[in-house]
């Protein structure tokens, strides 16, 4: 299984498809990550707050896969943005993962009421310079948050990881990022199973036309849009299904029909709004 790579503005490449472990129980994480690695995934997306970095680390070690073939992302949690907390937090995450560096380290949410995300960003840039993270980026940042770090730092985030799926496309934000070379990582690429995407007639029709599942069609739509995705499942069959999307291509009409599912006014959002997380 060859997963395409995207070039980041940091000079490093990232596999366009990975495996996300949000809400994977700590006790199940090693097994699920090993299932994903066996299925061909090489990119794992975790976070300190997921409580499962140790399980990810155990799976990476047990897999025997060379470090330079793996791509590991983790994230700085909200209550650790100020002072020297980011320095302690990355050391803890690396210890749990059993790694001397991550490939990508993200500020998880801007938490604007805390007033510390610009400082946190500057610490991430220092971690990049120290070799603790190859690339650094942000998550759930809106345009004003990106502008705020741009006023204080010459380093642009390599990625912005945001909720994005056919019902919630955030086009103004993604266009803004595209113009500045900030890659988009789509979290909740399948709508977290909360939005009934997989029954949408346009998606069901494309799935039938290509002999693929509705989930595969949605993931393929993201890939052809140039985004990075890491769908989550603990079901080994679905883990394999979600990476088996590189042997077909959606037509321009399929792509347009799926893009037309964006719900006006941002009403298709299934997760938290970045201004509400503090
Ligand atoms: P997702 O859209 O990947 O949905 C996961 C759910 O979709 C599963 O629980 C399952 O019910 C269903 N599913 C998975 N594969 C399927 C298939 N083949 N067929 C049918 N149903 C299927 O949602 P997610 O887990 O929230 O997002 C993916 C990853 O994004 C996370 O694991 C995490 O790594 C990341 N994430 C980041 C943030 C953030 O704030 N930065 C927030 C949420 C998630």
Short mmCIF file of N, CA and C in Angstrom, two decimals, residues 41-108:
data_model
loop_
_atom_site.label_atom_id
_atom_site.label_comp_id
_atom_site.label_asym_id
_atom_site.label_seq_id
_atom_site.Cartn_x
_atom_site.Cartn_y
_atom_site.Cartn_z
N UNK A 41 -0.41 1.46 7.49
CA UNK A 41 -0.31 2.85 7.97
C UNK A 41 1.09 3.06 8.55
N UNK A 42 1.62 4.25 8.32
CA UNK A 42 2.91 4.62 8.91
C UNK A 42 2.83 5.94 9.67
N UNK A 43 1.66 6.54 9.70
CA UNK A 43 1.47 7.87 10.30
C UNK A 43 0.42 7.71 11.41
N UNK A 44 0.80 8.09 12.62
CA UNK A 44 -0.09 7.96 13.79
C UNK A 44 -0.33 9.34 14.38
N UNK A 45 -1.60 9.68 14.63
CA UNK A 45 -1.96 10.97 15.21
C UNK A 45 -2.51 10.73 16.62
N UNK A 46 -1.75 11.21 17.64
CA UNK A 46 -2.22 11.10 19.01
C UNK A 46 -2.13 12.48 19.66
N UNK A 47 -2.34 12.54 20.97
CA UNK A 47 -2.28 13.80 21.72
C UNK A 47 -2.10 13.44 23.18
N UNK A 48 -1.47 14.35 23.93
CA UNK A 48 -1.30 14.08 25.36
C UNK A 48 -2.65 13.81 26.02
N UNK A 49 -3.67 14.59 25.67
CA UNK A 49 -4.97 14.47 26.33
C UNK A 49 -5.66 13.14 26.01
N UNK A 50 -5.26 12.44 24.96
CA UNK A 50 -5.91 11.16 24.63
C UNK A 50 -5.53 10.08 25.65
N UNK A 51 -4.45 10.32 26.41
CA UNK A 51 -4.09 9.36 27.46
C UNK A 51 -3.57 8.03 26.93
N UNK A 52 -3.16 8.01 25.67
CA UNK A 52 -2.73 6.72 25.12
C UNK A 52 -1.38 6.78 24.40
N UNK A 53 -0.58 7.82 24.75
CA UNK A 53 0.74 7.91 24.09
C UNK A 53 1.61 6.69 24.43
N UNK A 54 1.47 6.15 25.67
CA UNK A 54 2.31 4.98 26.01
C UNK A 54 1.97 3.78 25.12
N UNK A 55 0.67 3.59 24.88
CA UNK A 55 0.27 2.47 24.02
C UNK A 55 0.77 2.66 22.60
N UNK A 56 0.72 3.90 22.11
CA UNK A 56 1.28 4.18 20.78
C UNK A 56 2.77 3.82 20.78
N UNK A 57 3.49 4.27 21.82
CA UNK A 57 4.92 4.01 21.89
C UNK A 57 5.24 2.52 21.93
N UNK A 58 4.44 1.77 22.71
CA UNK A 58 4.69 0.32 22.79
C UNK A 58 4.49 -0.32 21.42
N UNK A 59 3.45 0.10 20.71
CA UNK A 59 3.19 -0.48 19.38
C UNK A 59 4.32 -0.14 18.41
N UNK A 60 4.78 1.10 18.44
CA UNK A 60 5.86 1.49 17.52
C UNK A 60 7.09 0.64 17.78
N UNK A 61 7.41 0.45 19.07
CA UNK A 61 8.60 -0.33 19.41
C UNK A 61 8.42 -1.79 19.01
N UNK A 62 7.22 -2.35 19.29
CA UNK A 62 6.98 -3.77 19.01
C UNK A 62 6.93 -4.05 17.51
N UNK A 63 6.60 -3.03 16.72
CA UNK A 63 6.44 -3.25 15.28
C UNK A 63 7.76 -3.58 14.60
N UNK A 64 8.86 -3.10 15.17
CA UNK A 64 10.16 -3.30 14.52
C UNK A 64 10.36 -2.43 13.29
N UNK A 65 9.42 -1.54 13.02
CA UNK A 65 9.54 -0.66 11.84
C UNK A 65 10.55 0.44 12.16
N UNK A 66 11.42 0.74 11.20
CA UNK A 66 12.46 1.75 11.42
C UNK A 66 11.83 3.11 11.73
N UNK A 67 12.45 3.84 12.64
CA UNK A 67 11.92 5.15 13.05
C UNK A 67 11.70 6.07 11.86
N UNK A 68 12.63 6.04 10.89
CA UNK A 68 12.48 7.01 9.79
C UNK A 68 11.40 6.61 8.80
N UNK A 69 10.76 5.45 9.00
CA UNK A 69 9.60 5.10 8.17
C UNK A 69 8.29 5.46 8.86
N UNK A 70 8.39 5.90 10.10
CA UNK A 70 7.19 6.22 10.87
C UNK A 70 7.01 7.73 10.96
N UNK A 71 5.75 8.15 11.05
CA UNK A 71 5.44 9.58 11.20
C UNK A 71 4.51 9.72 12.40
N UNK A 72 4.98 10.41 13.44
CA UNK A 72 4.23 10.47 14.70
C UNK A 72 3.93 11.92 15.06
N UNK A 73 2.65 12.18 15.29
CA UNK A 73 2.19 13.50 15.72
C UNK A 73 1.64 13.39 17.14
N UNK A 74 2.00 14.37 18.00
CA UNK A 74 1.28 14.52 19.25
C UNK A 74 1.04 16.02 19.50
N UNK A 75 0.32 16.31 20.59
CA UNK A 75 -0.19 17.69 20.75
C UNK A 75 -0.05 18.16 22.20
N UNK A 76 0.19 19.46 22.32
CA UNK A 76 0.31 20.13 23.62
C UNK A 76 -1.09 20.45 24.15
N UNK A 77 -1.40 19.95 25.36
CA UNK A 77 -2.76 20.19 25.88
C UNK A 77 -2.90 21.62 26.43
N UNK A 78 -4.14 22.04 26.53
CA UNK A 78 -4.52 23.44 26.77
C UNK A 78 -3.97 24.02 28.08
N UNK A 79 -3.91 23.20 29.13
CA UNK A 79 -3.49 23.74 30.43
C UNK A 79 -1.97 23.79 30.58
N UNK A 80 -1.25 23.58 29.46
CA UNK A 80 0.20 23.54 29.53
C UNK A 80 0.84 24.55 28.58
N UNK A 81 0.09 25.60 28.22
CA UNK A 81 0.61 26.55 27.24
C UNK A 81 1.52 27.61 27.85
N UNK A 82 1.38 27.90 29.16
CA UNK A 82 2.06 29.06 29.74
C UNK A 82 3.42 28.68 30.35
N UNK A 83 4.28 29.70 30.51
CA UNK A 83 5.55 29.52 31.22
C UNK A 83 6.40 28.43 30.61
N UNK A 84 6.98 27.58 31.51
CA UNK A 84 7.81 26.48 30.99
C UNK A 84 7.02 25.17 30.89
N UNK A 85 5.69 25.27 31.01
CA UNK A 85 4.87 24.06 30.89
C UNK A 85 5.03 23.35 29.54
N UNK A 86 5.11 24.09 28.43
CA UNK A 86 5.29 23.37 27.16
C UNK A 86 6.56 22.52 27.14
N UNK A 87 7.64 23.04 27.75
CA UNK A 87 8.91 22.29 27.77
C UNK A 87 8.74 20.98 28.55
N UNK A 88 8.01 21.07 29.68
CA UNK A 88 7.77 19.85 30.47
C UNK A 88 6.85 18.90 29.71
N UNK A 89 5.86 19.47 29.04
CA UNK A 89 4.86 18.64 28.37
C UNK A 89 5.47 17.85 27.21
N UNK A 90 6.33 18.50 26.42
CA UNK A 90 6.90 17.73 25.29
C UNK A 90 7.84 16.66 25.82
N UNK A 91 8.55 16.96 26.90
CA UNK A 91 9.44 15.93 27.47
C UNK A 91 8.62 14.73 27.94
N UNK A 92 7.48 15.01 28.58
CA UNK A 92 6.61 13.91 29.04
C UNK A 92 6.07 13.10 27.86
N UNK A 93 5.62 13.80 26.83
CA UNK A 93 5.08 13.08 25.66
C UNK A 93 6.15 12.21 25.01
N UNK A 94 7.35 12.76 24.83
CA UNK A 94 8.42 11.97 24.21
C UNK A 94 8.76 10.76 25.07
N UNK A 95 8.74 10.94 26.39
CA UNK A 95 9.02 9.83 27.28
C UNK A 95 7.98 8.73 27.13
N UNK A 96 6.71 9.13 27.08
CA UNK A 96 5.64 8.13 26.95
C UNK A 96 5.69 7.43 25.59
N UNK A 97 6.02 8.19 24.56
CA UNK A 97 6.09 7.61 23.21
C UNK A 97 7.37 6.79 23.02
N UNK A 98 8.36 7.00 23.89
CA UNK A 98 9.63 6.30 23.74
C UNK A 98 10.42 6.81 22.55
N UNK A 99 10.29 8.08 22.26
CA UNK A 99 10.96 8.68 21.09
C UNK A 99 11.85 9.83 21.53
N UNK A 100 12.87 10.14 20.70
CA UNK A 100 13.68 11.33 20.99
C UNK A 100 13.18 12.55 20.22
N UNK A 101 12.29 12.33 19.27
CA UNK A 101 11.62 13.46 18.59
C UNK A 101 10.29 12.97 18.03
N UNK A 102 9.36 13.89 17.88
CA UNK A 102 8.16 13.60 17.09
C UNK A 102 8.33 14.23 15.72
N UNK A 103 7.52 13.75 14.78
CA UNK A 103 7.57 14.35 13.45
C UNK A 103 6.79 15.64 13.40
N UNK A 104 5.75 15.73 14.21
CA UNK A 104 4.89 16.92 14.19
C UNK A 104 4.35 17.13 15.59
N UNK A 105 4.48 18.37 16.09
CA UNK A 105 3.96 18.72 17.42
C UNK A 105 3.03 19.91 17.22
N UNK A 106 1.83 19.82 17.81
CA UNK A 106 0.80 20.83 17.57
C UNK A 106 0.35 21.48 18.86
N UNK A 107 0.03 22.78 18.79
CA UNK A 107 -0.76 23.43 19.85
C UNK A 107 -2.20 22.95 19.63
N UNK A 108 -2.78 22.25 20.62
CA UNK A 108 -4.02 21.49 20.37
C UNK A 108 -5.23 22.40 20.11
#
